[in-house]
JSON list of C-alpha atoms in Angstrom, two decimals:
[
{"chain": "W", "resi": 1, "resn": "SER", "atom": "CA", "xyz": [0.52, 13.94, 0.54]},
{"chain": "W", "resi": 2, "resn": "GLN", "atom": "CA", "xyz": [2.76, 11.87, 2.83]},
{"chain": "W", "resi": 3, "resn": "GLN", "atom": "CA", "xyz": [1.12, 11.19, 6.17]},
{"chain": "W", "resi": 4, "resn": "GLY", "atom": "CA", "xyz": [3.02, 8.47, 7.99]},
{"chain": "W", "resi": 5, "resn": "GLU", "atom": "CA", "xyz": [6.77, 8.63, 8.48]},
{"chain": "W", "resi": 6, "resn": "GLU", "atom": "CA", "xyz": [8.55, 5.51, 9.67]},
{"chain": "W", "resi": 7, "resn": "ASP", "atom": "CA", "xyz": [11.62, 5.48, 11.85]},
{"chain": "W", "resi": 8, "resn": "PRO", "atom": "CA", "xyz": [14.25, 4.16, 11.50]},
{"chain": "W", "resi": 9, "resn": "GLN", "atom": "CA", "xyz": [14.69, 4.02, 7.74]},
{"chain": "W", "resi": 10, "resn": "ALA", "atom": "CA", "xyz": [16.69, 0.82, 8.12]},
{"chain": "W", "resi": 11, "resn": "LEU", "atom": "CA", "xyz": [17.17, -1.67, 10.92]},
{"chain": "W", "resi": 12, "resn": "SER", "atom": "CA", "xyz": [19.57, -4.60, 11.14]},
{"chain": "W", "resi": 13, "resn": "ILE", "atom": "CA", "xyz": [19.26, -7.22, 13.87]},
{"chain": "W", "resi": 14, "resn": "GLN", "atom": "CA", "xyz": [20.11, -10.84, 14.63]},
{"chain": "W", "resi": 15, "resn": "GLU", "atom": "CA", "xyz": [17.64, -13.68, 14.60]},
{"chain": "W", "resi": 16, "resn": "GLY", "atom": "CA", "xyz": [15.88, -14.00, 17.92]},
{"chain": "W", "resi": 17, "resn": "GLU", "atom": "CA", "xyz": [16.07, -10.30, 18.73]},
{"chain": "W", "resi": 18, "resn": "ASN", "atom": "CA", "xyz": [13.07, -7.99, 18.82]},
{"chain": "W", "resi": 19, "resn": "ALA", "atom": "CA", "xyz": [12.55, -5.35, 16.13]},
{"chain": "W", "resi": 20, "resn": "THR", "atom": "CA", "xyz": [10.75, -2.08, 16.83]},
{"chain": "W", "resi": 21, "resn": "MET", "atom": "CA", "xyz": [9.65, 0.34, 14.15]},
{"chain": "W", "resi": 22, "resn": "ASN", "atom": "CA", "xyz": [7.93, 3.64, 14.72]},
{"chain": "W", "resi": 23, "resn": "CYS", "atom": "CA", "xyz": [5.49, 5.66, 12.68]},
{"chain": "W", "resi": 24, "resn": "SER", "atom": "CA", "xyz": [4.48, 9.29, 13.14]},
{"chain": "W", "resi": 25, "resn": "TYR", "atom": "CA", "xyz": [1.66, 11.06, 11.36]},
{"chain": "W", "resi": 26, "resn": "LYS", "atom": "CA", "xyz": [0.28, 14.55, 11.11]},
{"chain": "W", "resi": 27, "resn": "THR", "atom": "CA", "xyz": [-3.51, 14.62, 11.03]},
{"chain": "W", "resi": 28, "resn": "SER", "atom": "CA", "xyz": [-6.31, 12.79, 12.84]},
{"chain": "W", "resi": 29, "resn": "ILE", "atom": "CA", "xyz": [-6.99, 9.24, 11.66]},
{"chain": "W", "resi": 30, "resn": "ASN", "atom": "CA", "xyz": [-9.70, 6.58, 11.68]},
{"chain": "W", "resi": 31, "resn": "ASN", "atom": "CA", "xyz": [-7.23, 3.74, 11.85]},
{"chain": "W", "resi": 32, "resn": "LEU", "atom": "CA", "xyz": [-3.58, 2.91, 11.26]},
{"chain": "W", "resi": 33, "resn": "GLN", "atom": "CA", "xyz": [-2.34, -0.19, 9.46]},
{"chain": "W", "resi": 34, "resn": "TRP", "atom": "CA", "xyz": [0.99, -1.92, 9.03]},
{"chain": "W", "resi": 35, "resn": "TYR", "atom": "CA", "xyz": [2.03, -3.71, 5.86]},
{"chain": "W", "resi": 36, "resn": "ARG", "atom": "CA", "xyz": [5.02, -5.83, 4.88]},
{"chain": "W", "resi": 37, "resn": "GLN", "atom": "CA", "xyz": [6.68, -5.86, 1.47]},
{"chain": "W", "resi": 38, "resn": "ASN", "atom": "CA", "xyz": [9.22, -8.42, 0.35]},
{"chain": "W", "resi": 39, "resn": "SER", "atom": "CA", "xyz": [11.71, -7.03, -2.15]},
{"chain": "W", "resi": 40, "resn": "GLY", "atom": "CA", "xyz": [9.59, -5.29, -4.80]},
{"chain": "W", "resi": 41, "resn": "ARG", "atom": "CA", "xyz": [6.62, -7.59, -4.39]},
{"chain": "W", "resi": 42, "resn": "GLY", "atom": "CA", "xyz": [3.07, -6.70, -3.37]},
{"chain": "W", "resi": 43, "resn": "LEU", "atom": "CA", "xyz": [2.32, -5.42, 0.10]},
{"chain": "W", "resi": 44, "resn": "VAL", "atom": "CA", "xyz": [0.77, -7.74, 2.65]},
{"chain": "W", "resi": 45, "resn": "HIS", "atom": "CA", "xyz": [-1.58, -6.42, 5.30]},
{"chain": "W", "resi": 46, "resn": "LEU", "atom": "CA", "xyz": [-0.32, -7.30, 8.80]},
{"chain": "W", "resi": 47, "resn": "ILE", "atom": "CA", "xyz": [-2.45, -5.57, 11.38]},
{"chain": "W", "resi": 48, "resn": "LEU", "atom": "CA", "xyz": [-4.91, -2.72, 11.84]},
{"chain": "W", "resi": 49, "resn": "ILE", "atom": "CA", "xyz": [-5.45, -0.62, 14.95]},
{"chain": "W", "resi": 50, "resn": "ARG", "atom": "CA", "xyz": [-8.41, 1.71, 15.29]},
{"chain": "W", "resi": 51, "resn": "SER", "atom": "CA", "xyz": [-8.09, 5.23, 16.63]},
{"chain": "W", "resi": 52, "resn": "ASN", "atom": "CA", "xyz": [-9.86, 4.28, 19.87]},
{"chain": "W", "resi": 53, "resn": "GLU", "atom": "CA", "xyz": [-7.50, 1.36, 20.55]},
{"chain": "W", "resi": 54, "resn": "ARG", "atom": "CA", "xyz": [-4.16, 1.62, 22.30]},
{"chain": "W", "resi": 55, "resn": "GLU", "atom": "CA", "xyz": [-2.60, -1.77, 21.72]},
{"chain": "W", "resi": 56, "resn": "LYS", "atom": "CA", "xyz": [-3.18, -4.80, 19.54]},
{"chain": "W", "resi": 57, "resn": "HIS", "atom": "CA", "xyz": [-1.50, -8.18, 19.19]},
{"chain": "W", "resi": 58, "resn": "SER", "atom": "CA", "xyz": [-1.30, -10.68, 16.36]},
{"chain": "W", "resi": 59, "resn": "GLY", "atom": "CA", "xyz": [1.07, -13.61, 16.80]},
{"chain": "W", "resi": 60, "resn": "ARG", "atom": "CA", "xyz": [4.57, -12.16, 17.18]},
{"chain": "W", "resi": 61, "resn": "LEU", "atom": "CA", "xyz": [3.35, -8.67, 16.28]},
{"chain": "W", "resi": 62, "resn": "ARG", "atom": "CA", "xyz": [2.42, -5.99, 18.77]},
{"chain": "W", "resi": 63, "resn": "VAL", "atom": "CA", "xyz": [1.17, -2.59, 17.66]},
{"chain": "W", "resi": 64, "resn": "THR", "atom": "CA", "xyz": [0.63, 0.42, 19.86]},
{"chain": "W", "resi": 65, "resn": "LEU", "atom": "CA", "xyz": [-1.08, 3.67, 19.02]},
{"chain": "W", "resi": 66, "resn": "ASP", "atom": "CA", "xyz": [-0.78, 6.99, 20.84]},
{"chain": "W", "resi": 67, "resn": "THR", "atom": "CA", "xyz": [-3.19, 9.44, 19.24]},
{"chain": "W", "resi": 68, "resn": "SER", "atom": "CA", "xyz": [-2.09, 12.27, 21.54]},
{"chain": "W", "resi": 69, "resn": "LYS", "atom": "CA", "xyz": [1.43, 11.99, 20.13]},
{"chain": "W", "resi": 70, "resn": "LYS", "atom": "CA", "xyz": [0.22, 10.94, 16.69]},
{"chain": "W", "resi": 71, "resn": "SER", "atom": "CA", "xyz": [2.51, 7.95, 16.70]},
{"chain": "W", "resi": 72, "resn": "SER", "atom": "CA", "xyz": [2.46, 4.18, 16.45]},
{"chain": "W", "resi": 73, "resn": "SER", "atom": "CA", "xyz": [4.99, 1.43, 16.93]},
{"chain": "W", "resi": 74, "resn": "LEU", "atom": "CA", "xyz": [5.28, -2.07, 15.53]},
{"chain": "W", "resi": 75, "resn": "LEU", "atom": "CA", "xyz": [7.14, -4.64, 17.59]},
{"chain": "W", "resi": 76, "resn": "ILE", "atom": "CA", "xyz": [8.17, -7.95, 16.06]},
{"chain": "W", "resi": 77, "resn": "THR", "atom": "CA", "xyz": [9.30, -10.35, 18.76]},
{"chain": "W", "resi": 78, "resn": "ALA", "atom": "CA", "xyz": [11.80, -13.19, 18.30]},
{"chain": "W", "resi": 79, "resn": "SER", "atom": "CA", "xyz": [12.66, -12.11, 14.75]},
{"chain": "W", "resi": 80, "resn": "ARG", "atom": "CA", "xyz": [13.40, -14.67, 12.06]},
{"chain": "W", "resi": 81, "resn": "ALA", "atom": "CA", "xyz": [15.37, -14.37, 8.82]},
{"chain": "W", "resi": 82, "resn": "ALA", "atom": "CA", "xyz": [12.02, -14.65, 7.01]},
{"chain": "W", "resi": 83, "resn": "ASP", "atom": "CA", "xyz": [10.95, -11.35, 8.62]},
{"chain": "W", "resi": 84, "resn": "THR", "atom": "CA", "xyz": [13.46, -9.55, 6.41]},
{"chain": "W", "resi": 85, "resn": "ALA", "atom": "CA", "xyz": [11.34, -7.08, 4.44]},
{"chain": "W", "resi": 86, "resn": "SER", "atom": "CA", "xyz": [10.22, -3.47, 4.27]},
{"chain": "W", "resi": 87, "resn": "TYR", "atom": "CA", "xyz": [7.50, -2.43, 6.68]},
{"chain": "W", "resi": 88, "resn": "PHE", "atom": "CA", "xyz": [5.08, 0.41, 5.98]},
{"chain": "W", "resi": 89, "resn": "CYS", "atom": "CA", "xyz": [2.58, 2.17, 8.14]},
{"chain": "W", "resi": 90, "resn": "ALA", "atom": "CA", "xyz": [-0.55, 3.49, 6.45]},
{"chain": "W", "resi": 91, "resn": "THR", "atom": "CA", "xyz": [-3.06, 5.92, 7.89]},
{"chain": "W", "resi": 92, "resn": "ALA", "atom": "CA", "xyz": [-6.73, 6.06, 7.04]},
{"chain": "W", "resi": 93, "resn": "SER", "atom": "CA", "xyz": [-8.32, 9.46, 7.46]},
{"chain": "W", "resi": 94, "resn": "GLY", "atom": "CA", "xyz": [-11.23, 9.35, 5.07]},
{"chain": "W", "resi": 95, "resn": "TYR", "atom": "CA", "xyz": [-13.29, 6.42, 3.93]},
{"chain": "W", "resi": 96, "resn": "SER", "atom": "CA", "xyz": [-11.32, 5.40, 0.88]},
{"chain": "W", "resi": 97, "resn": "THR", "atom": "CA", "xyz": [-7.88, 6.94, 1.05]},
{"chain": "W", "resi": 98, "resn": "LEU", "atom": "CA", "xyz": [-4.97, 5.12, 2.63]},
{"chain": "W", "resi": 99, "resn": "THR", "atom": "CA", "xyz": [-1.74, 7.12, 2.91]},
{"chain": "W", "resi": 100, "resn": "PHE", "atom": "CA", "xyz": [1.54, 5.26, 3.23]},
{"chain": "W", "resi": 101, "resn": "GLY", "atom": "CA", "xyz": [4.84, 6.22, 4.78]},
{"chain": "W", "resi": 102, "resn": "LYS", "atom": "CA", "xyz": [8.20, 5.59, 3.13]},
{"chain": "W", "resi": 103, "resn": "GLY", "atom": "CA", "xyz": [8.90, 2.42, 5.05]},
{"chain": "W", "resi": 104, "resn": "THR", "atom": "CA", "xyz": [11.48, 0.80, 7.30]},
{"chain": "W", "resi": 105, "resn": "MET", "atom": "CA", "xyz": [13.83, -1.80, 5.79]},
{"chain": "W", "resi": 106, "resn": "LEU", "atom": "CA", "xyz": [14.38, -4.62, 8.26]},
{"chain": "W", "resi": 107, "resn": "LEU", "atom": "CA", "xyz": [17.26, -7.05, 7.84]},
{"chain": "W", "resi": 108, "resn": "VAL", "atom": "CA", "xyz": [17.32, -10.08, 10.12]},
{"chain": "W", "resi": 109, "resn": "SER", "atom": "CA", "xyz": [20.59, -11.99, 9.97]},
{"chain": "W", "resi": 110, "resn": "PRO", "atom": "CA", "xyz": [20.80, -15.69, 10.86]},
{"chain": "Q", "resi": 1, "resn": "GLU", "atom": "CA", "xyz": [-7.47, -18.40, -4.30]},
{"chain": "Q", "resi": 2, "resn": "ALA", "atom": "CA", "xyz": [-8.46, -14.87, -3.30]},
{"chain": "Q", "resi": 3, "resn": "GLN", "atom": "CA", "xyz": [-6.22, -12.49, -5.14]},
{"chain": "Q", "resi": 4, "resn": "VAL", "atom": "CA", "xyz": [-5.64, -9.31, -7.07]},
{"chain": "Q", "resi": 5, "resn": "THR", "atom": "CA", "xyz": [-4.15, -9.96, -10.49]},
{"chain": "Q", "resi": 6, "resn": "GLN", "atom": "CA", "xyz": [-2.24, -7.34, -12.41]},
{"chain": "Q", "resi": 7, "resn": "ASN", "atom": "CA", "xyz": [-0.93, -7.62, -15.94]},
{"chain": "Q", "resi": 8, "resn": "PRO", "atom": "CA", "xyz": [1.63, -7.29, -17.23]},
{"chain": "Q", "resi": 9, "resn": "ARG", "atom": "CA", "xyz": [4.28, -7.80, -14.54]},
{"chain": "Q", "resi": 10, "resn": "TYR", "atom": "CA", "xyz": [6.92, -6.00, -16.55]},
{"chain": "Q", "resi": 11, "resn": "LEU", "atom": "CA", "xyz": [6.51, -3.51, -19.39]},
{"chain": "Q", "resi": 12, "resn": "ILE", "atom": "CA", "xyz": [8.98, -1.41, -21.34]},
{"chain": "Q", "resi": 13, "resn": "THR", "atom": "CA", "xyz": [7.42, 1.12, -23.67]},
{"chain": "Q", "resi": 14, "resn": "VAL", "atom": "CA", "xyz": [8.26, 4.30, -25.55]},
{"chain": "Q", "resi": 15, "resn": "THR", "atom": "CA", "xyz": [7.18, 7.82, -24.76]},
{"chain": "Q", "resi": 16, "resn": "GLY", "atom": "CA", "xyz": [3.71, 8.63, -26.05]},
{"chain": "Q", "resi": 17, "resn": "LYS", "atom": "CA", "xyz": [2.52, 5.10, -26.77]},
{"chain": "Q", "resi": 18, "resn": "LYS", "atom": "CA", "xyz": [-0.78, 4.50, -24.99]},
{"chain": "Q", "resi": 19, "resn": "LEU", "atom": "CA", "xyz": [-0.87, 1.58, -22.62]},
{"chain": "Q", "resi": 20, "resn": "THR", "atom": "CA", "xyz": [-3.22, -0.10, -20.19]},
{"chain": "Q", "resi": 21, "resn": "VAL", "atom": "CA", "xyz": [-2.33, -2.02, -17.06]},
{"chain": "Q", "resi": 22, "resn": "THR", "atom": "CA", "xyz": [-5.11, -4.39, -16.11]},
{"chain": "Q", "resi": 23, "resn": "CYS", "atom": "CA", "xyz": [-6.23, -5.21, -12.58]},
{"chain": "Q", "resi": 24, "resn": "SER", "atom": "CA", "xyz": [-8.77, -7.81, -11.59]},
{"chain": "Q", "resi": 25, "resn": "GLN", "atom": "CA", "xyz": [-9.92, -9.08, -8.18]},
{"chain": "Q", "resi": 26, "resn": "ASN", "atom": "CA", "xyz": [-11.95, -12.20, -7.43]},
{"chain": "Q", "resi": 27, "resn": "MET", "atom": "CA", "xyz": [-13.11, -11.27, -3.93]},
{"chain": "Q", "resi": 28, "resn": "ASN", "atom": "CA", "xyz": [-16.16, -9.17, -4.86]},
{"chain": "Q", "resi": 29, "resn": "HIS", "atom": "CA", "xyz": [-14.54, -6.15, -3.23]},
{"chain": "Q", "resi": 30, "resn": "GLU", "atom": "CA", "xyz": [-16.14, -2.75, -3.70]},
{"chain": "Q", "resi": 31, "resn": "TYR", "atom": "CA", "xyz": [-13.04, -0.66, -3.11]},
{"chain": "Q", "resi": 32, "resn": "MET", "atom": "CA", "xyz": [-10.10, -0.62, -5.50]},
{"chain": "Q", "resi": 33, "resn": "SER", "atom": "CA", "xyz": [-7.08, 1.62, -5.72]},
{"chain": "Q", "resi": 34, "resn": "TRP", "atom": "CA", "xyz": [-3.93, 2.23, -7.75]},
{"chain": "Q", "resi": 35, "resn": "TYR", "atom": "CA", "xyz": [-0.59, 3.20, -6.22]},
{"chain": "Q", "resi": 36, "resn": "ARG", "atom": "CA", "xyz": [2.83, 3.93, -7.60]},
{"chain": "Q", "resi": 37, "resn": "GLN", "atom": "CA", "xyz": [5.99, 3.24, -5.66]},
{"chain": "Q", "resi": 38, "resn": "ASP", "atom": "CA", "xyz": [9.19, 5.18, -6.23]},
{"chain": "Q", "resi": 39, "resn": "PRO", "atom": "CA", "xyz": [12.49, 5.04, -4.32]},
{"chain": "Q", "resi": 40, "resn": "GLY", "atom": "CA", "xyz": [12.55, 7.56, -1.51]},
{"chain": "Q", "resi": 41, "resn": "LEU", "atom": "CA", "xyz": [8.90, 8.50, -2.04]},
{"chain": "Q", "resi": 42, "resn": "GLY", "atom": "CA", "xyz": [7.10, 5.44, -0.79]},
{"chain": "Q", "resi": 43, "resn": "LEU", "atom": "CA", "xyz": [3.65, 4.58, -2.15]},
{"chain": "Q", "resi": 44, "resn": "ARG", "atom": "CA", "xyz": [1.45, 7.30, -3.50]},
{"chain": "Q", "resi": 45, "resn": "GLN", "atom": "CA", "xyz": [-2.16, 6.88, -4.48]},
{"chain": "Q", "resi": 46, "resn": "ILE", "atom": "CA", "xyz": [-3.06, 7.58, -8.10]},
{"chain": "Q", "resi": 47, "resn": "TYR", "atom": "CA", "xyz": [-6.82, 6.88, -8.25]},
{"chain": "Q", "resi": 48, "resn": "TYR", "atom": "CA", "xyz": [-9.36, 4.97, -6.25]},
{"chain": "Q", "resi": 49, "resn": "SER", "atom": "CA", "xyz": [-12.84, 3.62, -6.76]},
{"chain": "Q", "resi": 50, "resn": "MET", "atom": "CA", "xyz": [-15.57, 3.02, -4.20]},
{"chain": "Q", "resi": 51, "resn": "ASN", "atom": "CA", "xyz": [-17.84, 1.11, -6.54]},
{"chain": "Q", "resi": 52, "resn": "VAL", "atom": "CA", "xyz": [-18.78, 0.57, -10.16]},
{"chain": "Q", "resi": 53, "resn": "GLU", "atom": "CA", "xyz": [-18.72, 3.87, -12.06]},
{"chain": "Q", "resi": 54, "resn": "VAL", "atom": "CA", "xyz": [-17.44, 5.73, -8.97]},
{"chain": "Q", "resi": 55, "resn": "THR", "atom": "CA", "xyz": [-13.82, 6.87, -9.16]},
{"chain": "Q", "resi": 56, "resn": "ASP", "atom": "CA", "xyz": [-11.83, 9.70, -7.64]},
{"chain": "Q", "resi": 57, "resn": "LYS", "atom": "CA", "xyz": [-8.37, 11.18, -7.79]},
{"chain": "Q", "resi": 58, "resn": "GLY", "atom": "CA", "xyz": [-5.65, 10.31, -5.34]},
{"chain": "Q", "resi": 59, "resn": "ASP", "atom": "CA", "xyz": [-2.49, 12.28, -4.67]},
{"chain": "Q", "resi": 60, "resn": "VAL", "atom": "CA", "xyz": [-0.81, 11.90, -8.08]},
{"chain": "Q", "resi": 61, "resn": "PRO", "atom": "CA", "xyz": [-3.49, 11.50, -10.79]},
{"chain": "Q", "resi": 62, "resn": "GLU", "atom": "CA", "xyz": [-1.86, 13.58, -13.53]},
{"chain": "Q", "resi": 63, "resn": "GLY", "atom": "CA", "xyz": [-1.18, 11.57, -16.67]},
{"chain": "Q", "resi": 64, "resn": "TYR", "atom": "CA", "xyz": [-3.41, 8.65, -15.66]},
{"chain": "Q", "resi": 65, "resn": "LYS", "atom": "CA", "xyz": [-6.97, 7.57, -16.30]},
{"chain": "Q", "resi": 66, "resn": "VAL", "atom": "CA", "xyz": [-9.04, 4.80, -14.78]},
{"chain": "Q", "resi": 67, "resn": "SER", "atom": "CA", "xyz": [-12.41, 3.22, -15.35]},
{"chain": "Q", "resi": 68, "resn": "ARG", "atom": "CA", "xyz": [-14.62, 0.95, -13.29]},
{"chain": "Q", "resi": 69, "resn": "LYS", "atom": "CA", "xyz": [-17.23, -0.57, -15.55]},
{"chain": "Q", "resi": 70, "resn": "GLU", "atom": "CA", "xyz": [-17.34, -3.87, -13.70]},
{"chain": "Q", "resi": 71, "resn": "LYS", "atom": "CA", "xyz": [-16.84, -4.55, -10.02]},
{"chain": "Q", "resi": 72, "resn": "ARG", "atom": "CA", "xyz": [-13.91, -6.91, -10.53]},
{"chain": "Q", "resi": 73, "resn": "ASN", "atom": "CA", "xyz": [-11.83, -4.80, -12.96]},
{"chain": "Q", "resi": 74, "resn": "PHE", "atom": "CA", "xyz": [-10.05, -1.51, -12.48]},
{"chain": "Q", "resi": 75, "resn": "PRO", "atom": "CA", "xyz": [-7.65, -0.80, -15.37]},
{"chain": "Q", "resi": 76, "resn": "LEU", "atom": "CA", "xyz": [-5.05, 1.96, -15.27]},
{"chain": "Q", "resi": 77, "resn": "ILE", "atom": "CA", "xyz": [-4.61, 3.83, -18.53]},
{"chain": "Q", "resi": 78, "resn": "LEU", "atom": "CA", "xyz": [-1.64, 5.94, -19.55]},
{"chain": "Q", "resi": 79, "resn": "GLU", "atom": "CA", "xyz": [-2.75, 7.87, -22.61]},
{"chain": "Q", "resi": 80, "resn": "SER", "atom": "CA", "xyz": [0.68, 9.33, -23.40]},
{"chain": "Q", "resi": 81, "resn": "PRO", "atom": "CA", "xyz": [3.32, 7.84, -21.11]},
{"chain": "Q", "resi": 82, "resn": "SER", "atom": "CA", "xyz": [6.37, 9.89, -20.22]},
{"chain": "Q", "resi": 83, "resn": "PRO", "atom": "CA", "xyz": [9.67, 8.83, -18.61]},
{"chain": "Q", "resi": 84, "resn": "ASN", "atom": "CA", "xyz": [8.60, 10.30, -15.25]},
{"chain": "Q", "resi": 85, "resn": "GLN", "atom": "CA", "xyz": [5.91, 7.62, -15.13]},
{"chain": "Q", "resi": 86, "resn": "THR", "atom": "CA", "xyz": [8.58, 4.94, -14.91]},
{"chain": "Q", "resi": 87, "resn": "SER", "atom": "CA", "xyz": [7.67, 3.27, -11.63]},
{"chain": "Q", "resi": 88, "resn": "LEU", "atom": "CA", "xyz": [6.39, 0.20, -9.83]},
{"chain": "Q", "resi": 89, "resn": "TYR", "atom": "CA", "xyz": [2.58, 0.17, -9.88]},
{"chain": "Q", "resi": 90, "resn": "PHE", "atom": "CA", "xyz": [0.28, -1.65, -7.50]},
{"chain": "Q", "resi": 91, "resn": "CYS", "atom": "CA", "xyz": [-3.42, -2.32, -7.65]},
{"chain": "Q", "resi": 92, "resn": "ALA", "atom": "CA", "xyz": [-5.23, -3.08, -4.39]},
{"chain": "Q", "resi": 93, "resn": "SER", "atom": "CA", "xyz": [-8.75, -3.94, -3.30]},
{"chain": "Q", "resi": 94, "resn": "SER", "atom": "CA", "xyz": [-10.75, -3.97, -0.08]},
{"chain": "Q", "resi": 95, "resn": "ASP", "atom": "CA", "xyz": [-14.24, -5.01, 0.98]},
{"chain": "Q", "resi": 96, "resn": "ARG", "atom": "CA", "xyz": [-14.48, -2.42, 3.73]},
{"chain": "Q", "resi": 97, "resn": "GLY", "atom": "CA", "xyz": [-12.88, 0.76, 2.47]},
{"chain": "Q", "resi": 98, "resn": "ASN", "atom": "CA", "xyz": [-9.93, 1.63, 4.66]},
{"chain": "Q", "resi": 99, "resn": "TYR", "atom": "CA", "xyz": [-9.93, -1.59, 6.67]},
{"chain": "Q", "resi": 100, "resn": "GLY", "atom": "CA", "xyz": [-7.16, -3.57, 5.05]},
{"chain": "Q", "resi": 101, "resn": "TYR", "atom": "CA", "xyz": [-6.24, -3.83, 1.37]},
{"chain": "Q", "resi": 102, "resn": "THR", "atom": "CA", "xyz": [-5.15, -6.85, -0.65]},
{"chain": "Q", "resi": 103, "resn": "PHE", "atom": "CA", "xyz": [-2.40, -5.93, -3.09]},
{"chain": "Q", "resi": 104, "resn": "GLY", "atom": "CA", "xyz": [-1.49, -7.29, -6.49]},
{"chain": "Q", "resi": 105, "resn": "SER", "atom": "CA", "xyz": [2.06, -8.39, -7.27]},
{"chain": "Q", "resi": 106, "resn": "GLY", "atom": "CA", "xyz": [2.93, -5.18, -9.05]},
{"chain": "Q", "resi": 107, "resn": "THR", "atom": "CA", "xyz": [3.71, -3.95, -12.57]},
{"chain": "Q", "resi": 108, "resn": "ARG", "atom": "CA", "xyz": [7.17, -2.58, -13.23]},
{"chain": "Q", "resi": 109, "resn": "LEU", "atom": "CA", "xyz": [6.83, 0.00, -15.99]},
{"chain": "Q", "resi": 110, "resn": "THR", "atom": "CA", "xyz": [9.73, 1.60, -17.81]},
{"chain": "Q", "resi": 111, "resn": "VAL", "atom": "CA", "xyz": [9.06, 4.44, -20.26]},
{"chain": "Q", "resi": 112, "resn": "VAL", "atom": "CA", "xyz": [11.99, 5.28, -22.54]}
]
């Protein structure tokens, strides 16, 4: 069952701009994670935010979580061409099941 | 290097011919999982395992089998592959359940 839904489906920006992606989900969660995938390769874990946290930072990444609205956002500041990838949110409700959204394709042009 | 290794990377097979996709991790992780990725559908979980000899179904288990006889290995078995199992498959592992998974590089399977 699909839990997270990312928005927008695709995003195109210039290098140096900020990129914001949103994720909405339906049921209560233990944590929410963001992953990056480069063109058909394996996913890479970026950041995890727990249900009792509201904001988290890691380098140029900033994640927010609003459990009342069942939504999260991922902000990438000062984007680089190397940030071009698909970004997925994943929600953890149980202990072992991670449910992924369909992803946002980010294109950063030089 | 800490990693999840899947083999093969690419596989073309015919309908009905049994196949196994291997997955091995060298991080002593307890949790392992298989996903398939299809255009427009994102990643969907096939099976997962919380420890040796403990496995459970994910969202799309039909047509697949798994086993977890050793901690490091979690093979995915397609007893009688069909064209609707053509997909990109990922194995992943974690040491703390749902607190961040390490993914393999993927296996692109085509069933004709």
